[in-house]
Amino acid sequence: MHLELPKVRLESLKDFLKHYLMIVLSILTALGLEAWIEHSHHEHAAAIASSEIEAEIQGNLEQIEHIRAHDRERMQALEAVRDGLLHDIQAHEPDAVCLQHAKARMPDGLYLDYRWPVLRHEAWSVAVANQSAGWIGSEQLRRYSTVYALQDASATLMTADMSIVLDGPRMNDAMIDLQSGTLTAQDLLHVVNQMAATVNEAVHNLDSLDSRIHQAMGAGGQPHA
């Protein structure tokens, strides 16, 4: 801030006070203008950051819905194979018959193919890095931080659940044994049950994540401007 002071001769206290008041008012005006410009800049930066974060969250919600639909379809297919195998085994069908029926229910072969959405966080990371997140309203900022925390926690939970529910090496062995014709119906039932449970867990976690994101974002579950 630069002030150009008038170069005039002060001949009385009144003149001095007038010039002093002029200087004070000039300084206050300049400071006020500077503060207003900075506030406007912060508001603009916060609005841009909020818009980008809202769009990112909405895109993540759409990705969750898309992947969840795929996983639900795969879960139902695996459960149909599992239930059919269980029925045949309980009916004391020979292994050959059980496997024949199971193969008919999975024409593309035995595979898992559960998916997890790629939940983006670039807009949030940029807002934090350039400090524009600090200029967003506290309540709005709390909603955003909650959503991204939920995304990270859900991905971590799914990874942990997989290690508990699914035996990966056993699944791979079952795939090759099924092709070679050396797999028993009971072993196939165990593996398919694990696969179905894994995809079921993915669907459950995505259901929970979707619900909690909508809850965190407020009324109507939609991002706020």
Short mmCIF file of C-alpha atoms in Angstrom, two decimals:
data_model
loop_
_atom_site.label_atom_id
_atom_site.label_comp_id
_atom_site.label_asym_id
_atom_site.label_seq_id
_atom_site.Cartn_x
_atom_site.Cartn_y
_atom_site.Cartn_z
CA MET A 1 0.00 0.00 0.00
CA HIS A 2 1.42 3.41 -1.01
CA LEU A 3 0.12 6.85 -0.02
CA GLU A 4 1.25 10.06 -1.66
CA LEU A 5 1.07 12.79 0.98
CA PRO A 6 0.26 16.35 -0.12
CA LYS A 7 3.28 18.68 0.09
CA VAL A 8 1.66 21.77 1.59
CA ARG A 9 2.69 24.09 4.38
CA LEU A 10 0.78 23.62 7.60
CA GLU A 11 0.16 27.01 9.15
CA SER A 12 -2.25 26.08 11.97
CA LEU A 13 -3.38 23.26 14.21
CA LYS A 14 -6.59 23.13 12.20
CA ASP A 15 -4.64 22.53 8.99
CA PHE A 16 -2.59 19.84 10.73
CA LEU A 17 -5.73 18.07 11.98
CA LYS A 18 -7.31 18.25 8.55
CA HIS A 19 -4.29 16.68 6.91
CA TYR A 20 -3.93 14.13 9.70
CA LEU A 21 -7.57 13.12 9.30
CA MET A 22 -7.10 12.88 5.54
CA ILE A 23 -4.13 10.56 5.99
CA VAL A 24 -6.00 8.36 8.49
CA LEU A 25 -9.04 8.13 6.24
CA SER A 26 -6.83 7.30 3.25
CA ILE A 27 -5.11 4.53 5.19
CA LEU A 28 -8.41 3.10 6.46
CA THR A 29 -9.91 3.26 2.97
CA ALA A 30 -6.90 1.51 1.45
CA LEU A 31 -6.92 -1.18 4.15
CA GLY A 32 -10.64 -1.69 3.75
CA LEU A 33 -10.33 -1.98 -0.03
CA GLU A 34 -7.45 -4.43 0.32
CA ALA A 35 -9.44 -6.51 2.81
CA TRP A 36 -12.47 -6.49 0.53
CA ILE A 37 -10.39 -7.59 -2.47
CA GLU A 38 -8.80 -10.38 -0.43
CA HIS A 39 -12.20 -11.47 0.90
CA SER A 40 -13.62 -11.51 -2.64
CA HIS A 41 -10.67 -13.57 -3.79
CA HIS A 42 -11.20 -16.05 -0.97
CA GLU A 43 -14.93 -16.30 -1.71
CA HIS A 44 -14.22 -16.90 -5.39
CA ALA A 45 -11.58 -19.53 -4.65
CA ALA A 46 -13.90 -21.25 -2.14
CA ALA A 47 -16.77 -21.27 -4.65
CA ILE A 48 -14.57 -22.83 -7.34
CA ALA A 49 -13.20 -25.43 -4.91
CA SER A 50 -16.70 -26.29 -3.66
CA SER A 51 -18.00 -26.66 -7.22
CA GLU A 52 -15.16 -28.99 -8.17
CA ILE A 53 -15.49 -31.04 -4.97
CA GLU A 54 -19.27 -31.35 -5.43
CA ALA A 55 -18.78 -32.53 -9.02
CA GLU A 56 -16.16 -35.03 -7.87
CA ILE A 57 -18.42 -36.43 -5.15
CA GLN A 58 -21.34 -36.69 -7.58
CA GLY A 59 -19.11 -38.52 -10.05
CA ASN A 60 -18.03 -40.91 -7.30
CA LEU A 61 -21.67 -41.58 -6.41
CA GLU A 62 -22.41 -42.42 -10.05
CA GLN A 63 -19.38 -44.70 -10.13
CA ILE A 64 -20.55 -46.44 -6.96
CA GLU A 65 -23.98 -47.05 -8.48
CA HIS A 66 -22.50 -48.39 -11.73
CA ILE A 67 -20.09 -50.78 -10.01
CA ARG A 68 -22.69 -51.87 -7.46
CA ALA A 69 -25.08 -52.88 -10.26
CA HIS A 70 -22.34 -55.02 -11.80
CA ASP A 71 -21.41 -56.62 -8.48
CA ARG A 72 -25.01 -57.32 -7.60
CA GLU A 73 -25.51 -59.12 -10.90
CA ARG A 74 -22.33 -61.15 -10.36
CA MET A 75 -23.39 -61.96 -6.79
CA GLN A 76 -26.73 -63.30 -7.97
CA ALA A 77 -25.04 -65.47 -10.61
CA LEU A 78 -22.63 -66.99 -8.08
CA GLU A 79 -25.40 -67.53 -5.55
CA ALA A 80 -27.40 -69.39 -8.21
CA VAL A 81 -24.43 -71.72 -8.82
CA ARG A 82 -23.93 -72.19 -5.08
CA ASP A 83 -27.60 -72.91 -4.37
CA GLY A 84 -27.80 -75.33 -7.30
CA LEU A 85 -24.73 -77.20 -6.08
CA LEU A 86 -26.08 -77.37 -2.56
CA HIS A 87 -29.38 -78.75 -3.83
CA ASP A 88 -27.64 -81.43 -5.93
CA ILE A 89 -25.34 -82.45 -3.08
CA GLN A 90 -28.24 -82.69 -0.65
CA ALA A 91 -30.05 -84.82 -3.24
CA HIS A 92 -27.01 -87.16 -3.22
CA GLU A 93 -26.28 -86.63 -6.90
CA PRO A 94 -22.93 -88.00 -8.12
CA ASP A 95 -20.07 -85.51 -8.43
CA ALA A 96 -20.15 -85.76 -12.20
CA VAL A 97 -23.81 -84.71 -12.28
CA CYS A 98 -23.28 -81.91 -9.76
CA LEU A 99 -20.38 -80.52 -11.78
CA GLN A 100 -22.29 -80.87 -15.04
CA HIS A 101 -25.16 -78.83 -13.62
CA ALA A 102 -22.75 -76.27 -12.15
CA LYS A 103 -20.97 -75.80 -15.48
CA ALA A 104 -24.32 -75.27 -17.17
CA ARG A 105 -25.03 -72.45 -14.71
CA MET A 106 -21.72 -70.76 -15.48
CA PRO A 107 -21.23 -70.98 -19.25
CA ASP A 108 -18.27 -68.57 -19.15
CA GLY A 109 -16.46 -70.63 -16.54
CA LEU A 110 -15.66 -70.17 -12.87
CA TYR A 111 -14.47 -66.64 -12.08
CA LEU A 112 -14.90 -64.01 -9.39
CA ASP A 113 -14.97 -60.60 -11.14
CA TYR A 114 -16.02 -58.49 -8.19
CA ARG A 115 -15.20 -54.81 -8.71
CA TRP A 116 -14.60 -51.77 -6.55
CA PRO A 117 -15.08 -48.22 -7.81
CA VAL A 118 -12.19 -45.83 -8.34
CA LEU A 119 -13.26 -43.04 -5.98
CA ARG A 120 -11.51 -39.84 -7.00
CA HIS A 121 -10.17 -37.28 -4.55
CA GLU A 122 -8.11 -34.91 -6.73
CA ALA A 123 -10.45 -31.92 -6.25
CA TRP A 124 -10.33 -32.35 -2.48
CA SER A 125 -6.55 -32.76 -2.45
CA VAL A 126 -6.06 -29.61 -4.57
CA ALA A 127 -8.38 -27.59 -2.30
CA VAL A 128 -6.39 -28.67 0.74
CA ALA A 129 -3.04 -28.04 -0.97
CA ASN A 130 -3.85 -24.52 -2.19
CA GLN A 131 -5.65 -23.70 1.09
CA SER A 132 -8.95 -22.84 -0.61
CA ALA A 133 -10.54 -25.51 1.59
CA GLY A 134 -9.90 -23.21 4.54
CA TRP A 135 -12.16 -20.56 3.01
CA ILE A 136 -15.13 -22.91 2.63
CA GLY A 137 -17.82 -22.66 5.32
CA SER A 138 -17.15 -24.86 8.33
CA GLU A 139 -20.34 -26.94 8.00
CA GLN A 140 -19.82 -27.47 4.28
CA LEU A 141 -16.19 -28.35 4.87
CA ARG A 142 -17.20 -30.87 7.53
CA ARG A 143 -19.52 -32.61 5.05
CA TYR A 144 -16.80 -32.83 2.43
CA SER A 145 -14.14 -34.16 4.81
CA THR A 146 -16.62 -36.75 6.11
CA VAL A 147 -17.35 -38.00 2.59
CA TYR A 148 -13.70 -38.45 1.69
CA ALA A 149 -12.98 -40.13 5.03
CA LEU A 150 -15.84 -42.55 4.33
CA GLN A 151 -14.42 -43.37 0.92
CA ASP A 152 -10.99 -44.20 2.35
CA ALA A 153 -12.44 -46.21 5.24
CA SER A 154 -14.68 -48.28 2.93
CA ALA A 155 -11.80 -49.21 0.63
CA THR A 156 -9.71 -50.27 3.63
CA LEU A 157 -12.62 -52.28 5.05
CA MET A 158 -13.19 -54.09 1.76
CA THR A 159 -9.53 -55.07 1.57
CA ALA A 160 -9.69 -56.44 5.11
CA ASP A 161 -12.94 -58.30 4.42
CA MET A 162 -11.50 -59.99 1.34
CA SER A 163 -8.64 -61.47 3.33
CA ILE A 164 -11.14 -62.96 5.79
CA VAL A 165 -13.78 -64.25 3.36
CA LEU A 166 -11.82 -65.36 0.28
CA ASP A 167 -9.01 -67.90 0.03
CA GLY A 168 -7.36 -66.71 -3.19
CA PRO A 169 -4.96 -69.65 -3.75
CA ARG A 170 -7.75 -72.15 -3.14
CA MET A 171 -9.95 -70.31 -5.64
CA ASN A 172 -7.20 -70.45 -8.27
CA ASP A 173 -6.65 -74.15 -7.62
CA ALA A 174 -10.37 -74.82 -7.95
CA MET A 175 -10.47 -73.05 -11.32
CA ILE A 176 -7.76 -75.26 -12.79
CA ASP A 177 -9.09 -78.43 -11.08
CA LEU A 178 -12.52 -77.76 -12.57
CA GLN A 179 -10.98 -77.57 -16.03
CA SER A 180 -9.03 -80.79 -15.48
CA GLY A 181 -12.07 -82.62 -14.13
CA THR A 182 -10.48 -83.43 -10.77
CA LEU A 183 -12.57 -81.09 -8.61
CA THR A 184 -15.20 -82.57 -6.30
CA ALA A 185 -18.65 -81.05 -5.98
CA GLN A 186 -18.06 -80.39 -2.27
CA ASP A 187 -14.84 -78.46 -2.97
CA LEU A 188 -16.53 -76.47 -5.71
CA LEU A 189 -19.37 -75.62 -3.33
CA HIS A 190 -16.91 -74.26 -0.77
CA VAL A 191 -15.07 -72.13 -3.32
CA VAL A 192 -18.22 -70.76 -4.98
CA ASN A 193 -19.66 -69.96 -1.56
CA GLN A 194 -16.52 -67.94 -0.75
CA MET A 195 -16.73 -66.11 -4.07
CA ALA A 196 -20.41 -65.31 -3.59
CA ALA A 197 -19.73 -64.11 -0.05
CA THR A 198 -16.93 -61.84 -1.29
CA VAL A 199 -19.10 -60.17 -3.91
CA ASN A 200 -21.96 -59.97 -1.41
CA GLU A 201 -19.60 -58.14 0.96
CA ALA A 202 -18.65 -55.72 -1.82
CA VAL A 203 -22.32 -54.98 -2.56
CA HIS A 204 -23.06 -54.53 1.15
CA ASN A 205 -20.12 -52.15 1.59
CA LEU A 206 -21.14 -50.12 -1.46
CA ASP A 207 -24.74 -49.95 -0.20
CA SER A 208 -23.46 -48.64 3.12
CA LEU A 209 -21.03 -46.18 1.50
CA ASP A 210 -23.69 -44.78 -0.82
CA SER A 211 -26.13 -44.33 2.04
CA ARG A 212 -23.58 -42.69 4.33
CA ILE A 213 -22.35 -40.29 1.63
CA HIS A 214 -25.91 -39.15 0.94
CA GLN A 215 -26.46 -38.75 4.68
CA ALA A 216 -23.24 -36.76 5.09
CA MET A 217 -24.12 -34.45 2.20
CA GLY A 218 -27.36 -33.42 3.87
CA ALA A 219 -31.04 -33.16 2.93
CA GLY A 220 -31.88 -35.06 -0.22
CA GLY A 221 -28.44 -36.65 -0.22
CA GLN A 222 -27.24 -34.40 -3.02
CA PRO A 223 -24.15 -32.23 -3.03
CA HIS A 224 -24.78 -28.62 -2.05
CA ALA A 225 -23.63 -25.63 -4.04
#
